[in-house]
Short mmCIF file of C-alpha atoms in Angstrom, two decimals:
data_model
loop_
_atom_site.label_atom_id
_atom_site.label_comp_id
_atom_site.label_asym_id
_atom_site.label_seq_id
_atom_site.Cartn_x
_atom_site.Cartn_y
_atom_site.Cartn_z
CA PRO K 1 10.35 4.26 6.76
CA THR K 2 9.73 7.91 7.50
CA LEU K 3 6.11 8.67 8.33
CA THR K 4 4.77 12.01 7.18
CA PRO K 5 1.26 13.39 6.63
CA ALA K 6 -0.04 12.63 3.17
CA PRO K 7 -2.48 14.48 0.97
CA GLN K 8 -5.87 12.79 0.90
CA ARG K 9 -6.14 10.41 -2.03
CA PRO K 10 -9.23 8.38 -2.88
CA LEU K 11 -8.86 4.84 -1.65
CA ALA K 12 -10.33 1.93 -3.58
CA THR K 13 -12.81 0.02 -1.43
CA ASN K 14 -14.33 -2.62 -3.70
CA THR K 15 -12.14 -5.62 -2.78
CA PRO K 16 -13.61 -7.45 0.19
CA VAL K 17 -10.63 -9.16 1.80
CA VAL K 18 -7.11 -7.84 1.13
CA LEU K 19 -6.78 -4.38 -0.32
CA VAL K 20 -3.60 -2.42 -0.77
CA THR K 21 -4.03 0.93 -2.42
CA LEU K 22 -1.04 2.46 -4.17
CA PRO K 23 -0.95 5.60 -6.26
CA PRO K 24 -0.61 4.94 -9.97
CA PRO K 25 3.03 4.41 -10.92
CA THR K 26 4.46 6.59 -13.62
CA GLN K 27 6.65 5.37 -16.44
CA ALA K 28 10.33 5.44 -15.59
CA PRO K 29 12.34 8.01 -17.50
CA PRO K 30 14.34 6.40 -20.33
CA THR K 31 17.57 6.82 -18.33
CA GLN K 32 16.11 5.10 -15.24
CA ALA K 33 17.24 1.46 -15.11
CA PRO K 34 14.40 -0.70 -13.71
CA LEU K 35 15.06 -3.50 -11.31
CA PRO K 36 15.55 -6.79 -13.16
CA THR K 37 12.27 -8.57 -13.83
CA PRO K 38 12.22 -12.11 -15.26
CA GLN K 39 10.78 -12.14 -18.74
CA ASN K 40 7.98 -14.51 -17.75
CA PHE K 41 6.77 -12.21 -14.92
CA PRO K 42 6.09 -8.85 -16.57
CA ASP K 43 3.45 -7.99 -13.95
CA TRP K 44 3.17 -9.58 -10.49
CA ARG K 45 5.17 -12.73 -9.80
CA ALA K 46 2.68 -14.87 -7.88
CA ASP K 47 3.79 -17.82 -5.73
CA TYR K 48 1.10 -19.97 -4.06
CA TRP K 49 1.76 -22.56 -1.35
CA ALA K 50 -0.51 -25.44 -0.34
CA ASN K 51 0.03 -24.48 3.31
CA SER K 52 -0.49 -21.27 5.29
CA SER K 53 3.16 -20.88 6.32
CA PHE K 54 5.07 -20.52 3.01
CA GLN K 55 6.83 -23.84 3.69
CA GLY K 56 8.69 -25.68 0.92
CA GLU K 57 8.51 -24.87 -2.75
CA PRO K 58 5.43 -23.07 -4.07
CA ALA K 59 2.82 -25.41 -5.56
CA VAL K 60 2.03 -22.81 -8.24
CA THR K 61 4.06 -19.92 -9.68
CA ARG K 62 2.59 -17.69 -12.38
CA ASN K 63 2.30 -14.15 -13.68
CA GLU K 64 -0.73 -12.18 -12.44
CA PRO K 65 -1.57 -9.09 -14.52
CA VAL K 66 -3.60 -7.65 -11.62
CA LEU K 67 -4.20 -8.63 -8.03
CA ASP K 68 -7.93 -8.53 -7.50
CA PHE K 69 -9.22 -11.90 -6.34
CA ASP K 70 -12.38 -12.99 -4.60
CA TRP K 71 -12.05 -16.74 -4.21
CA ARG K 72 -14.91 -16.85 -1.67
CA THR K 73 -14.75 -20.46 -0.40
CA GLY K 74 -12.49 -21.53 -3.29
CA SER K 75 -8.77 -21.21 -3.88
CA PRO K 76 -6.44 -19.73 -6.53
CA GLU K 77 -6.42 -23.03 -8.44
CA GLY K 78 -6.85 -26.81 -8.10
CA ARG K 79 -3.41 -27.57 -6.61
CA ILE K 80 -4.12 -25.17 -3.73
CA PRO K 81 -6.47 -26.26 -0.90
CA LEU K 82 -9.64 -24.32 -0.10
CA ASP K 83 -8.25 -23.34 3.33
CA ASN K 84 -4.77 -23.07 4.85
CA PHE K 85 -2.87 -21.69 1.86
CA SER K 86 -0.51 -18.78 1.39
CA ALA K 87 0.54 -16.49 -1.44
CA ARG K 88 3.34 -14.03 -2.18
CA TRP K 89 3.10 -11.38 -4.91
CA GLN K 90 6.15 -9.36 -5.97
CA ARG K 91 6.97 -6.75 -8.55
CA ALA K 92 9.10 -3.67 -9.12
CA LEU K 93 7.33 -0.37 -9.80
CA TYR K 94 8.60 3.10 -10.57
CA PHE K 95 7.30 5.94 -8.36
CA ASP K 96 7.86 9.65 -8.45
CA GLY K 97 9.37 10.83 -5.18
CA GLY K 98 6.70 11.70 -2.65
CA THR K 99 4.54 10.64 0.23
CA TYR K 100 2.20 7.69 -0.31
CA ARG K 101 -0.64 6.18 1.69
CA PHE K 102 -0.75 2.38 1.83
CA THR K 103 -4.02 0.81 2.97
CA LEU K 104 -4.42 -2.87 3.75
CA ARG K 105 -7.77 -4.55 4.39
CA VAL K 106 -7.38 -8.21 5.21
CA ASP K 107 -9.22 -11.30 6.42
CA ASP K 108 -6.92 -13.66 7.83
CA GLY K 109 -3.44 -12.24 7.40
CA ALA K 110 -1.20 -10.15 5.18
CA ARG K 111 1.98 -8.11 5.29
CA MET K 112 3.26 -5.56 2.82
CA TYR K 113 6.91 -4.71 2.22
CA VAL K 114 8.45 -1.87 0.21
CA ASP K 115 12.13 -2.38 -0.59
CA ASN K 116 12.20 -5.26 1.92
CA VAL K 117 10.98 -2.98 4.73
CA LEU K 118 7.78 -4.06 6.46
CA VAL K 119 5.32 -1.17 6.05
CA LEU K 120 2.02 -2.87 6.98
CA ASP K 121 1.53 -5.80 9.32
CA ALA K 122 -1.84 -7.51 9.71
CA PHE K 123 -0.40 -11.01 9.86
CA GLN K 124 -2.75 -12.76 12.27
CA ASP K 125 -5.99 -14.71 12.09
CA GLY K 126 -9.08 -12.58 12.23
CA GLY K 127 -12.03 -11.07 10.50
CA VAL K 128 -11.91 -8.25 8.01
CA ARG K 129 -9.93 -5.29 9.35
CA THR K 130 -8.19 -2.30 7.82
CA SER K 131 -4.83 -0.74 8.60
CA GLU K 132 -2.86 1.93 6.81
CA THR K 133 0.44 3.73 6.90
CA VAL K 134 1.99 6.69 5.16
CA ILE K 135 5.57 6.54 3.92
CA THR K 136 7.89 8.69 1.87
CA LEU K 137 9.47 7.09 -1.18
CA GLY K 138 12.37 8.47 -3.15
CA ARG K 139 12.03 8.77 -6.90
CA GLY K 140 12.86 5.50 -8.59
CA THR K 141 11.98 1.85 -8.83
CA HIS K 142 10.84 0.15 -5.63
CA ALA K 143 10.28 -3.53 -4.85
CA ILE K 144 6.72 -4.24 -3.65
CA ARG K 145 5.87 -7.52 -1.91
CA VAL K 146 2.63 -8.71 -0.35
CA ASP K 147 2.52 -11.92 1.73
CA TYR K 148 -0.95 -13.37 2.38
CA PHE K 149 -2.32 -16.37 4.22
CA GLU K 150 -5.78 -17.90 4.29
CA ARG K 151 -6.72 -19.92 7.36
CA THR K 152 -10.43 -20.79 6.93
CA GLY K 153 -13.65 -19.38 5.53
CA LEU K 154 -13.80 -16.79 2.78
CA ALA K 155 -10.65 -15.87 0.86
CA GLY K 156 -9.67 -13.05 -1.45
CA ALA K 157 -6.93 -10.57 -2.16
CA GLY K 158 -6.50 -7.37 -4.10
CA VAL K 159 -3.76 -4.86 -4.80
CA PRO K 160 -5.32 -2.35 -7.21
CA LEU K 161 -3.01 0.34 -8.54
CA GLY K 162 -4.66 3.70 -8.85
#
């Protein structure tokens, strides 16, 4: 991706573990064809694995209307262990063309991709840390993906829009 300076935008800071801040998407013009989205995943397609390495089939797949989780010492649900699990959230969003700041705060590891291009990489064990990047997106629908793993201790994830 092309890195360019971005105008300052307020960044959400209320999610304690994984935080990706995106500008609010706008509605696609009627003539803009969105990327195909399965009917049963109108928001974020969420896949959860009972291991920290995305191995095998997900133990749980469901729609998540928002990504703002604070599992603390728990997990996303009973089929997922308290530690050593992973998650992948995907969706297609329309953006006006422009420069956007992506901020990721994570405790253990996460990566963020836009259109299958890695834009943020904090995919290692560790305490809470923040990284950010600025990229230019063309007008249109873009595929957003966040991969997350929990090793031990507290767990949570958030991808607020706006």
